[in-house]
Amino acid sequence: MLLTMDCETARSDLTPYAIRMSGSGPAEYRESARSICGYAETAATYGYPVTFLAHPEVAVENADLLLDLRGRGACLGLHVHPYKLGYREYRYDLGAYSAGEQTRIISNAMQVWESALGHPPRYFRAGYFSASDETPGVLEELGFAGGSLSNPGRVLPGHHSVWAGAEPYPHRAHRNCRLIKGDRDFINVPVSVAFGRPVRRGHAGERGYEWSYVPHSYDHRAVIENVLDRFRVDEPRFPVIVTDSHNDREYLDPEHPARLNLELILSTVRDTCRQMGMRPEGVTLDALCRLVLEDSR
């Protein structure tokens, strides 16, 4: 079980254009901190660590909290929407840009992130899962060991996020095609999608499949059961359920819909695994990337 959260820039720091492009994110950083704490605390009650992928502005404003969570077992990584960055010169999501421009965007974000948290980020996810075939190579050249780049089956061209036919399990990235396994040292860990539950319009407006995006009103029990059934058929080397959320939900409130969804996901994993004779374990993105790389050597 790999629980992730994309920690978005507070809307108070964004231009109207950036908010139109991506409305996710807290109103301000106090709300961000509450959401991050609630997600981590809920996960901990089930024995799971969390991976937090933080936009550079969140790394600055919530630095003490993120470093404390890292000290308690969390993995920290970088999250980027180009038009949310402080210098505000970009209009599109990451996959729209050339390898050179992606390098510039990510490098600038890394500098802010590292200055705030004291070490360079080594794990990555772009907003909307936006990427091109060049993205894994750009990230590897910049020193990233892995990331959660893909949402298999997603078709969202307006945000340069097209993952139809993508490999659904953790794997080494390919040198020329983002959709398939390869031999790069960069590891991609896709989020978990329910191929048995197609949707015409997902939470971001995409075509694709229901997936483990915690705040959405999907039937999360059915999503988890579908993914676990696929594990039993496919017998993947690394059968991991990867969730996602944002830092704009009140996870400290036990009656908040997103908190209830998270509890439902975690209890469904526990109960269904027990029925199937499986034993779920928690993992962070860094630990899983190391396992995948070592296993393939």
PDB file of C-alpha atoms in Angstrom:
ATOM      1  CA  MET A   1       0.000   0.000   0.000  1.00  0.00           C
ATOM      2  CA  LEU A   2       1.529   3.282  -1.139  1.00  0.00           C
ATOM      3  CA  LEU A   3      -0.365   6.369   0.015  1.00  0.00           C
ATOM      4  CA  THR A   4       0.581   9.611  -1.735  1.00  0.00           C
ATOM      5  CA  MET A   5      -0.492  13.233  -1.482  1.00  0.00           C
ATOM      6  CA  ASP A   6       0.176  16.002  -3.990  1.00  0.00           C
ATOM      7  CA  CYS A   7       0.818  19.090  -1.850  1.00  0.00           C
ATOM      8  CA  GLU A   8      -0.338  22.043  -3.936  1.00  0.00           C
ATOM      9  CA  THR A   9       0.490  25.737  -3.750  1.00  0.00           C
ATOM     10  CA  ALA A  10      -2.053  27.738  -1.735  1.00  0.00           C
ATOM     11  CA  ARG A  11      -4.591  29.490  -3.942  1.00  0.00           C
ATOM     12  CA  SER A  12      -3.671  32.779  -2.250  1.00  0.00           C
ATOM     13  CA  ASP A  13      -0.317  32.544  -4.094  1.00  0.00           C
ATOM     14  CA  LEU A  14      -1.756  31.781  -7.531  1.00  0.00           C
ATOM     15  CA  THR A  15      -2.778  33.839 -10.510  1.00  0.00           C
ATOM     16  CA  PRO A  16      -6.376  33.571 -11.771  1.00  0.00           C
ATOM     17  CA  TYR A  17      -4.993  31.729 -14.799  1.00  0.00           C
ATOM     18  CA  ALA A  18      -3.259  29.111 -12.648  1.00  0.00           C
ATOM     19  CA  ILE A  19      -6.445  28.572 -10.655  1.00  0.00           C
ATOM     20  CA  ARG A  20      -8.401  28.069 -13.891  1.00  0.00           C
ATOM     21  CA  MET A  21      -5.832  25.535 -15.038  1.00  0.00           C
ATOM     22  CA  SER A  22      -5.833  23.661 -11.718  1.00  0.00           C
ATOM     23  CA  GLY A  23      -8.212  24.563  -8.917  1.00  0.00           C
ATOM     24  CA  SER A  24      -6.836  22.002  -6.481  1.00  0.00           C
ATOM     25  CA  GLY A  25      -4.972  23.241  -3.447  1.00  0.00           C
ATOM     26  CA  PRO A  26      -5.683  24.837  -0.078  1.00  0.00           C
ATOM     27  CA  ALA A  27      -6.831  28.407   0.427  1.00  0.00           C
ATOM     28  CA  GLU A  28      -3.722  29.085   2.525  1.00  0.00           C
ATOM     29  CA  TYR A  29      -0.877  27.151   4.150  1.00  0.00           C
ATOM     30  CA  ARG A  30      -2.511  26.617   7.524  1.00  0.00           C
ATOM     31  CA  GLU A  31      -5.187  24.606   5.714  1.00  0.00           C
ATOM     32  CA  SER A  32      -2.415  22.754   3.892  1.00  0.00           C
ATOM     33  CA  ALA A  33      -0.759  21.790   7.178  1.00  0.00           C
ATOM     34  CA  ARG A  34      -4.029  20.509   8.650  1.00  0.00           C
ATOM     35  CA  SER A  35      -4.713  18.391   5.577  1.00  0.00           C
ATOM     36  CA  ILE A  36      -1.198  16.936   5.526  1.00  0.00           C
ATOM     37  CA  CYS A  37      -1.382  16.119   9.251  1.00  0.00           C
ATOM     38  CA  GLY A  38      -4.798  14.506   8.959  1.00  0.00           C
ATOM     39  CA  TYR A  39      -3.767  12.329   6.026  1.00  0.00           C
ATOM     40  CA  ALA A  40      -0.629  11.161   7.819  1.00  0.00           C
ATOM     41  CA  GLU A  41      -2.439  10.498  11.105  1.00  0.00           C
ATOM     42  CA  THR A  42      -5.239   8.516   9.446  1.00  0.00           C
ATOM     43  CA  ALA A  43      -2.729   6.418   7.513  1.00  0.00           C
ATOM     44  CA  ALA A  44      -0.741   5.785  10.694  1.00  0.00           C
ATOM     45  CA  THR A  45      -3.776   4.293  12.458  1.00  0.00           C
ATOM     46  CA  TYR A  46      -3.640   1.523   9.826  1.00  0.00           C
ATOM     47  CA  GLY A  47       0.133   1.223  10.067  1.00  0.00           C
ATOM     48  CA  TYR A  48       0.968   2.935   6.775  1.00  0.00           C
ATOM     49  CA  PRO A  49       3.563   5.614   5.980  1.00  0.00           C
ATOM     50  CA  VAL A  50       2.820   8.376   3.450  1.00  0.00           C
ATOM     51  CA  THR A  51       4.646   9.902   0.487  1.00  0.00           C
ATOM     52  CA  PHE A  52       4.203  13.672   0.172  1.00  0.00           C
ATOM     53  CA  LEU A  53       4.983  15.234  -3.218  1.00  0.00           C
ATOM     54  CA  ALA A  54       5.277  18.936  -2.444  1.00  0.00           C
ATOM     55  CA  HIS A  55       5.138  21.905  -4.765  1.00  0.00           C
ATOM     56  CA  PRO A  56       8.123  24.189  -4.018  1.00  0.00           C
ATOM     57  CA  GLU A  57       5.955  26.803  -2.292  1.00  0.00           C
ATOM     58  CA  VAL A  58       4.596  24.156   0.087  1.00  0.00           C
ATOM     59  CA  ALA A  59       8.131  22.976   0.787  1.00  0.00           C
ATOM     60  CA  VAL A  60       8.892  26.528   1.917  1.00  0.00           C
ATOM     61  CA  GLU A  61       5.729  27.288   3.873  1.00  0.00           C
ATOM     62  CA  ASN A  62       5.210  23.864   5.487  1.00  0.00           C
ATOM     63  CA  ALA A  63       8.903  22.968   5.800  1.00  0.00           C
ATOM     64  CA  ASP A  64       8.963  22.191   9.531  1.00  0.00           C
ATOM     65  CA  LEU A  65       5.955  19.884   9.254  1.00  0.00           C
ATOM     66  CA  LEU A  66       7.315  18.050   6.212  1.00  0.00           C
ATOM     67  CA  LEU A  67      10.708  17.550   7.821  1.00  0.00           C
ATOM     68  CA  ASP A  68       9.062  16.253  10.990  1.00  0.00           C
ATOM     69  CA  LEU A  69       7.042  13.763   8.946  1.00  0.00           C
ATOM     70  CA  ARG A  70      10.167  12.672   7.097  1.00  0.00           C
ATOM     71  CA  GLY A  71      11.767  11.997  10.450  1.00  0.00           C
ATOM     72  CA  ARG A  72       8.823   9.726  11.243  1.00  0.00           C
ATOM     73  CA  GLY A  73       9.134   7.682   8.058  1.00  0.00           C
ATOM     74  CA  ALA A  74       7.468   9.726   5.323  1.00  0.00           C
ATOM     75  CA  CYS A  75       9.002  10.089   1.865  1.00  0.00           C
ATOM     76  CA  LEU A  76       9.215  13.613   0.440  1.00  0.00           C
ATOM     77  CA  GLY A  77       9.248  14.373  -3.270  1.00  0.00           C
ATOM     78  CA  LEU A  78       8.676  17.198  -5.730  1.00  0.00           C
ATOM     79  CA  HIS A  79       5.380  18.107  -7.399  1.00  0.00           C
ATOM     80  CA  VAL A  80       5.176  20.630 -10.250  1.00  0.00           C
ATOM     81  CA  HIS A  81       2.515  22.483 -12.204  1.00  0.00           C
ATOM     82  CA  PRO A  82       4.608  24.905 -14.313  1.00  0.00           C
ATOM     83  CA  TYR A  83       2.007  27.715 -14.202  1.00  0.00           C
ATOM     84  CA  LYS A  84       1.853  27.542 -10.393  1.00  0.00           C
ATOM     85  CA  LEU A  85       5.540  28.284  -9.945  1.00  0.00           C
ATOM     86  CA  GLY A  86       6.472  31.653  -8.484  1.00  0.00           C
ATOM     87  CA  TYR A  87       7.967  33.132 -11.649  1.00  0.00           C
ATOM     88  CA  ARG A  88       4.702  32.465 -13.542  1.00  0.00           C
ATOM     89  CA  GLU A  89       6.043  32.414 -17.081  1.00  0.00           C
ATOM     90  CA  TYR A  90       4.513  29.090 -18.142  1.00  0.00           C
ATOM     91  CA  ARG A  91       1.036  28.449 -19.524  1.00  0.00           C
ATOM     92  CA  TYR A  92       0.850  24.669 -19.879  1.00  0.00           C
ATOM     93  CA  ASP A  93       1.459  21.437 -18.018  1.00  0.00           C
ATOM     94  CA  LEU A  94       4.836  19.738 -18.034  1.00  0.00           C
ATOM     95  CA  GLY A  95       4.287  17.371 -20.952  1.00  0.00           C
ATOM     96  CA  ALA A  96       3.758  20.279 -23.345  1.00  0.00           C
ATOM     97  CA  TYR A  97       7.400  21.312 -23.185  1.00  0.00           C
ATOM     98  CA  SER A  98      10.610  20.155 -24.849  1.00  0.00           C
ATOM     99  CA  ALA A  99      13.224  18.248 -22.886  1.00  0.00           C
ATOM    100  CA  GLY A 100      15.239  21.451 -22.524  1.00  0.00           C
ATOM    101  CA  GLU A 101      12.310  23.439 -21.162  1.00  0.00           C
ATOM    102  CA  GLN A 102      11.320  20.591 -18.832  1.00  0.00           C
ATOM    103  CA  THR A 103      14.863  20.586 -17.492  1.00  0.00           C
ATOM    104  CA  ARG A 104      14.675  24.319 -16.842  1.00  0.00           C
ATOM    105  CA  ILE A 105      11.258  24.128 -15.170  1.00  0.00           C
ATOM    106  CA  ILE A 106      12.164  21.227 -12.897  1.00  0.00           C
ATOM    107  CA  SER A 107      15.642  22.548 -12.086  1.00  0.00           C
ATOM    108  CA  ASN A 108      14.251  25.870 -10.898  1.00  0.00           C
ATOM    109  CA  ALA A 109      11.623  24.116  -8.788  1.00  0.00           C
ATOM    110  CA  MET A 110      14.281  21.808  -7.321  1.00  0.00           C
ATOM    111  CA  GLN A 111      16.375  24.769  -6.156  1.00  0.00           C
ATOM    112  CA  VAL A 112      13.516  26.250  -4.145  1.00  0.00           C
ATOM    113  CA  TRP A 113      12.538  22.838  -2.755  1.00  0.00           C
ATOM    114  CA  GLU A 114      16.099  21.977  -1.732  1.00  0.00           C
ATOM    115  CA  SER A 115      16.691  25.370  -0.138  1.00  0.00           C
ATOM    116  CA  ALA A 116      13.606  24.842   2.032  1.00  0.00           C
ATOM    117  CA  LEU A 117      14.113  21.205   2.999  1.00  0.00           C
ATOM    118  CA  GLY A 118      17.884  20.852   3.014  1.00  0.00           C
ATOM    119  CA  HIS A 119      18.323  18.091   0.451  1.00  0.00           C
ATOM    120  CA  PRO A 120      17.524  17.698  -3.252  1.00  0.00           C
ATOM    121  CA  PRO A 121      14.305  15.900  -4.207  1.00  0.00           C
ATOM    122  CA  ARG A 122      14.777  12.457  -5.715  1.00  0.00           C
ATOM    123  CA  TYR A 123      11.124  11.515  -6.393  1.00  0.00           C
ATOM    124  CA  PHE A 124       8.658  13.317  -8.641  1.00  0.00           C
ATOM    125  CA  ARG A 125       5.129  13.662  -9.939  1.00  0.00           C
ATOM    126  CA  ALA A 126       3.864  16.310 -12.350  1.00  0.00           C
ATOM    127  CA  GLY A 127       0.455  17.899 -12.000  1.00  0.00           C
ATOM    128  CA  TYR A 128      -2.263  16.002 -13.882  1.00  0.00           C
ATOM    129  CA  PHE A 129       0.309  13.203 -14.497  1.00  0.00           C
ATOM    130  CA  SER A 130       1.477  15.323 -17.415  1.00  0.00           C
ATOM    131  CA  ALA A 131       4.548  13.945 -19.195  1.00  0.00           C
ATOM    132  CA  SER A 132       6.115  13.312 -22.569  1.00  0.00           C
ATOM    133  CA  ASP A 133       8.417  10.549 -23.743  1.00  0.00           C
ATOM    134  CA  GLU A 134      11.342  12.794 -22.740  1.00  0.00           C
ATOM    135  CA  THR A 135      10.246  13.273 -19.121  1.00  0.00           C
ATOM    136  CA  PRO A 136      11.797  10.149 -17.525  1.00  0.00           C
ATOM    137  CA  GLY A 137      15.148  10.929 -19.127  1.00  0.00           C
ATOM    138  CA  VAL A 138      15.012  14.548 -17.995  1.00  0.00           C
ATOM    139  CA  LEU A 139      14.303  13.431 -14.448  1.00  0.00           C
ATOM    140  CA  GLU A 140      17.066  10.825 -14.481  1.00  0.00           C
ATOM    141  CA  GLU A 141      19.581  13.407 -15.726  1.00  0.00           C
ATOM    142  CA  LEU A 142      18.531  15.737 -12.899  1.00  0.00           C
ATOM    143  CA  GLY A 143      19.259  13.053 -10.298  1.00  0.00           C
ATOM    144  CA  PHE A 144      15.783  11.673  -9.639  1.00  0.00           C
ATOM    145  CA  ALA A 145      15.637   7.990  -8.753  1.00  0.00           C
ATOM    146  CA  GLY A 146      11.953   7.562  -9.475  1.00  0.00           C
ATOM    147  CA  GLY A 147       8.479   8.966  -9.441  1.00  0.00           C
ATOM    148  CA  SER A 148       4.808   8.319  -9.860  1.00  0.00           C
ATOM    149  CA  LEU A 149       4.369   9.709 -13.346  1.00  0.00           C
ATOM    150  CA  SER A 150       1.442   7.861 -14.854  1.00  0.00           C
ATOM    151  CA  ASN A 151      -2.261   7.213 -14.593  1.00  0.00           C
ATOM    152  CA  PRO A 152      -2.695   4.181 -16.882  1.00  0.00           C
ATOM    153  CA  GLY A 153      -5.516   4.566 -19.391  1.00  0.00           C
ATOM    154  CA  ARG A 154      -5.957   8.302 -18.822  1.00  0.00           C
ATOM    155  CA  VAL A 155      -6.653  10.417 -21.913  1.00  0.00           C
ATOM    156  CA  LEU A 156      -6.505  14.123 -21.029  1.00  0.00           C
ATOM    157  CA  PRO A 157      -4.915  15.893 -23.996  1.00  0.00           C
ATOM    158  CA  GLY A 158      -5.647  19.409 -22.734  1.00  0.00           C
ATOM    159  CA  HIS A 159      -3.153  18.822 -19.932  1.00  0.00           C
ATOM    160  CA  HIS A 160      -0.714  16.770 -22.028  1.00  0.00           C
ATOM    161  CA  SER A 161      -1.517  13.664 -20.022  1.00  0.00           C
ATOM    162  CA  VAL A 162      -2.151  10.680 -22.296  1.00  0.00           C
ATOM    163  CA  TRP A 163      -1.519   7.243 -20.810  1.00  0.00           C
ATOM    164  CA  ALA A 164      -3.671   4.928 -22.935  1.00  0.00           C
ATOM    165  CA  GLY A 165      -2.068   1.493 -22.940  1.00  0.00           C
ATOM    166  CA  ALA A 166       0.493   2.362 -20.259  1.00  0.00           C
ATOM    167  CA  GLU A 167       2.211  -0.293 -18.138  1.00  0.00           C
ATOM    168  CA  PRO A 168       0.164  -0.517 -14.904  1.00  0.00           C
ATOM    169  CA  TYR A 169       2.832  -1.824 -12.511  1.00  0.00           C
ATOM    170  CA  PRO A 170       6.080  -0.383 -11.093  1.00  0.00           C
ATOM    171  CA  HIS A 171       8.832  -0.599 -13.684  1.00  0.00           C
ATOM    172  CA  ARG A 172      12.065   0.811 -15.045  1.00  0.00           C
ATOM    173  CA  ALA A 173      11.293   3.544 -17.563  1.00  0.00           C
ATOM    174  CA  HIS A 174      11.898   3.074 -21.268  1.00  0.00           C
ATOM    175  CA  ARG A 175      14.403   5.288 -23.094  1.00  0.00           C
ATOM    176  CA  ASN A 176      12.056   6.317 -25.887  1.00  0.00           C
ATOM    177  CA  CYS A 177       8.470   5.589 -24.856  1.00  0.00           C
ATOM    178  CA  ARG A 178       6.811   6.615 -21.593  1.00  0.00           C
ATOM    179  CA  LEU A 179       4.148   3.888 -21.880  1.00  0.00           C
ATOM    180  CA  ILE A 180       6.263   0.743 -21.607  1.00  0.00           C
ATOM    181  CA  LYS A 181       8.933  -0.963 -19.531  1.00  0.00           C
ATOM    182  CA  GLY A 182      12.569  -0.259 -20.279  1.00  0.00           C
ATOM    183  CA  ASP A 183      16.044  -0.315 -18.821  1.00  0.00           C
ATOM    184  CA  ARG A 184      16.492   3.166 -17.354  1.00  0.00           C
ATOM    185  CA  ASP A 185      17.554   3.417 -13.746  1.00  0.00           C
ATOM    186  CA  PHE A 186      14.583   5.766 -13.247  1.00  0.00           C
ATOM    187  CA  ILE A 187      11.613   3.889 -11.753  1.00  0.00           C
ATOM    188  CA  ASN A 188       8.000   4.784 -12.535  1.00  0.00           C
ATOM    189  CA  VAL A 189       5.268   3.754 -10.085  1.00  0.00           C
ATOM    190  CA  PRO A 190       1.817   4.277 -11.653  1.00  0.00           C
ATOM    191  CA  VAL A 191      -1.249   5.084  -9.581  1.00  0.00           C
ATOM    192  CA  SER A 192      -3.723   2.223  -9.296  1.00  0.00           C
ATOM    193  CA  VAL A 193      -6.630   2.155 -11.736  1.00  0.00           C
ATOM    194  CA  ALA A 194      -9.610  -0.176 -11.986  1.00  0.00           C
ATOM    195  CA  PHE A 195      -9.566  -1.425 -15.576  1.00  0.00           C
ATOM    196  CA  GLY A 196     -12.913  -3.066 -14.959  1.00  0.00           C
ATOM    197  CA  ARG A 197     -14.512   0.317 -14.249  1.00  0.00           C
ATOM    198  CA  PRO A 198     -14.133   2.652 -17.262  1.00  0.00           C
ATOM    199  CA  VAL A 199     -15.387   6.242 -17.073  1.00  0.00           C
ATOM    200  CA  ARG A 200     -16.176   8.744 -19.809  1.00  0.00           C
ATOM    201  CA  ARG A 201     -15.309  11.679 -17.579  1.00  0.00           C
ATOM    202  CA  GLY A 202     -13.068  11.320 -14.553  1.00  0.00           C
ATOM    203  CA  HIS A 203     -12.379  13.767 -11.744  1.00  0.00           C
ATOM    204  CA  ALA A 204     -10.141  15.915 -13.984  1.00  0.00           C
ATOM    205  CA  GLY A 205     -12.372  15.566 -17.039  1.00  0.00           C
ATOM    206  CA  GLU A 206     -10.376  12.705 -18.530  1.00  0.00           C
ATOM    207  CA  ARG A 207     -11.449   9.544 -20.278  1.00  0.00           C
ATOM    208  CA  GLY A 208     -10.055   6.469 -18.631  1.00  0.00           C
ATOM    209  CA  TYR A 209     -10.814   4.431 -15.543  1.00  0.00           C
ATOM    210  CA  GLU A 210     -11.859   4.910 -11.981  1.00  0.00           C
ATOM    211  CA  TRP A 211      -8.784   5.060  -9.780  1.00  0.00           C
ATOM    212  CA  SER A 212      -7.744   5.529  -6.196  1.00  0.00           C
ATOM    213  CA  TYR A 213      -8.058   9.326  -6.045  1.00  0.00           C
ATOM    214  CA  VAL A 214      -9.262   9.594  -2.464  1.00  0.00           C
ATOM    215  CA  PRO A 215     -11.537  12.688  -2.581  1.00  0.00           C
ATOM    216  CA  HIS A 216     -13.520  11.571  -5.629  1.00  0.00           C
ATOM    217  CA  SER A 217     -16.993  10.091  -5.287  1.00  0.00           C
ATOM    218  CA  TYR A 218     -16.030   6.844  -7.016  1.00  0.00           C
ATOM    219  CA  ASP A 219     -17.169   3.611  -5.430  1.00  0.00           C
ATOM    220  CA  HIS A 220     -13.828   3.160  -3.710  1.00  0.00           C
ATOM    221  CA  ARG A 221     -14.655  -0.275  -2.365  1.00  0.00           C
ATOM    222  CA  ALA A 222     -15.349  -1.497  -5.900  1.00  0.00           C
ATOM    223  CA  VAL A 223     -12.179   0.181  -7.210  1.00  0.00           C
ATOM    224  CA  ILE A 224      -9.981  -1.534  -4.623  1.00  0.00           C
ATOM    225  CA  GLU A 225     -11.654  -4.900  -5.133  1.00  0.00           C
ATOM    226  CA  ASN A 226     -11.184  -4.613  -8.900  1.00  0.00           C
ATOM    227  CA  VAL A 227      -7.489  -3.789  -8.535  1.00  0.00           C
ATOM    228  CA  LEU A 228      -6.920  -6.659  -6.101  1.00  0.00           C
ATOM    229  CA  ASP A 229      -8.722  -9.079  -8.412  1.00  0.00           C
ATOM    230  CA  ARG A 230      -6.382  -7.982 -11.209  1.00  0.00           C
ATOM    231  CA  PHE A 231      -3.388  -8.687  -8.975  1.00  0.00           C
ATOM    232  CA  ARG A 232      -4.614 -12.222  -8.505  1.00  0.00           C
ATOM    233  CA  VAL A 233      -4.867 -12.740 -12.278  1.00  0.00           C
ATOM    234  CA  ASP A 234      -1.728 -10.845 -13.380  1.00  0.00           C
ATOM    235  CA  GLU A 235       0.509 -11.883 -10.473  1.00  0.00           C
ATOM    236  CA  PRO A 236       2.705  -8.772 -10.833  1.00  0.00           C
ATOM    237  CA  ARG A 237       6.146  -8.733  -9.242  1.00  0.00           C
ATOM    238  CA  PHE A 238       5.162  -5.667  -7.185  1.00  0.00           C
ATOM    239  CA  PRO A 239       1.398  -5.682  -6.515  1.00  0.00           C
ATOM    240  CA  VAL A 240       1.043  -2.237  -4.956  1.00  0.00           C
ATOM    241  CA  ILE A 241      -2.069  -0.081  -4.549  1.00  0.00           C
ATOM    242  CA  VAL A 242      -1.097   3.557  -5.092  1.00  0.00           C
ATOM    243  CA  THR A 243      -3.519   6.256  -3.942  1.00  0.00           C
ATOM    244  CA  ASP A 244      -3.480  10.011  -4.410  1.00  0.00           C
ATOM    245  CA  SER A 245      -5.016  13.058  -2.767  1.00  0.00           C
ATOM    246  CA  HIS A 246      -4.424  16.798  -2.374  1.00  0.00           C
ATOM    247  CA  ASN A 247      -3.703  18.982   0.629  1.00  0.00           C
ATOM    248  CA  ASP A 248      -7.072  20.742   0.443  1.00  0.00           C
ATOM    249  CA  ARG A 249      -9.242  18.212   2.290  1.00  0.00           C
ATOM    250  CA  GLU A 250      -9.980  18.200   6.013  1.00  0.00           C
ATOM    251  CA  TYR A 251      -8.582  14.791   6.917  1.00  0.00           C
ATOM    252  CA  LEU A 252      -8.520  15.691  10.615  1.00  0.00           C
ATOM    253  CA  ASP A 253     -12.343  15.752  10.584  1.00  0.00           C
ATOM    254  CA  PRO A 254     -13.569  12.137  10.973  1.00  0.00           C
ATOM    255  CA  GLU A 255     -16.842  13.051   9.242  1.00  0.00           C
ATOM    256  CA  HIS A 256     -15.355  14.808   6.219  1.00  0.00           C
ATOM    257  CA  PRO A 257     -16.163  12.950   2.953  1.00  0.00           C
ATOM    258  CA  ALA A 258     -12.499  12.626   1.970  1.00  0.00           C
ATOM    259  CA  ARG A 259     -11.596  11.228   5.399  1.00  0.00           C
ATOM    260  CA  LEU A 260     -14.459   8.745   5.118  1.00  0.00           C
ATOM    261  CA  ASN A 261     -13.227   7.723   1.657  1.00  0.00           C
ATOM    262  CA  LEU A 262      -9.704   7.213   2.974  1.00  0.00           C
ATOM    263  CA  GLU A 263     -11.003   5.081   5.832  1.00  0.00           C
ATOM    264  CA  LEU A 264     -13.079   3.072   3.352  1.00  0.00           C
ATOM    265  CA  ILE A 265     -10.062   2.470   1.085  1.00  0.00           C
ATOM    266  CA  LEU A 266      -7.869   1.375   3.970  1.00  0.00           C
ATOM    267  CA  SER A 267     -10.478  -0.870   5.556  1.00  0.00           C
ATOM    268  CA  THR A 268     -11.353  -2.420   2.179  1.00  0.00           C
ATOM    269  CA  VAL A 269      -7.691  -3.233   1.548  1.00  0.00           C
ATOM    270  CA  ARG A 270      -7.440  -4.797   4.995  1.00  0.00           C
ATOM    271  CA  ASP A 271     -10.631  -6.835   4.752  1.00  0.00           C
ATOM    272  CA  THR A 272     -10.343  -7.912   1.103  1.00  0.00           C
ATOM    273  CA  CYS A 273      -6.704  -8.929   1.486  1.00  0.00           C
ATOM    274  CA  ARG A 274      -7.646 -11.021   4.496  1.00  0.00           C
ATOM    275  CA  GLN A 275     -10.368 -12.774   2.467  1.00  0.00           C
ATOM    276  CA  MET A 276      -7.928 -13.383  -0.398  1.00  0.00           C
ATOM    277  CA  GLY A 277      -5.186 -14.709   1.868  1.00  0.00           C
ATOM    278  CA  MET A 278      -2.961 -11.665   1.293  1.00  0.00           C
ATOM    279  CA  ARG A 279      -1.160  -9.544   3.862  1.00  0.00           C
ATOM    280  CA  PRO A 280      -1.032  -5.816   3.028  1.00  0.00           C
ATOM    281  CA  GLU A 281       2.069  -3.832   3.936  1.00  0.00           C
ATOM    282  CA  GLY A 282       2.823  -0.133   3.738  1.00  0.00           C
ATOM    283  CA  VAL A 283       5.629   1.233   1.579  1.00  0.00           C
ATOM    284  CA  THR A 284       6.909   4.656   0.587  1.00  0.00           C
ATOM    285  CA  LEU A 285       7.813   5.699  -2.934  1.00  0.00           C
ATOM    286  CA  ASP A 286      11.544   5.769  -2.243  1.00  0.00           C
ATOM    287  CA  ALA A 287      11.557   2.293  -0.710  1.00  0.00           C
ATOM    288  CA  LEU A 288       9.533   0.805  -3.554  1.00  0.00           C
ATOM    289  CA  CYS A 289      11.739   2.386  -6.233  1.00  0.00           C
ATOM    290  CA  ARG A 290      14.799   0.865  -4.580  1.00  0.00           C
ATOM    291  CA  LEU A 291      13.151  -2.565  -4.507  1.00  0.00           C
ATOM    292  CA  VAL A 292      12.182  -2.414  -8.188  1.00  0.00           C
ATOM    293  CA  LEU A 293      15.644  -1.305  -9.271  1.00  0.00           C
ATOM    294  CA  GLU A 294      17.441  -3.925  -7.200  1.00  0.00           C
ATOM    295  CA  ASP A 295      15.079  -6.662  -8.413  1.00  0.00           C
ATOM    296  CA  SER A 296      15.804  -5.887 -12.068  1.00  0.00           C
ATOM    297  CA  ARG A 297      19.587  -5.886 -11.861  1.00  0.00           C
TER     298      ARG A 297
END
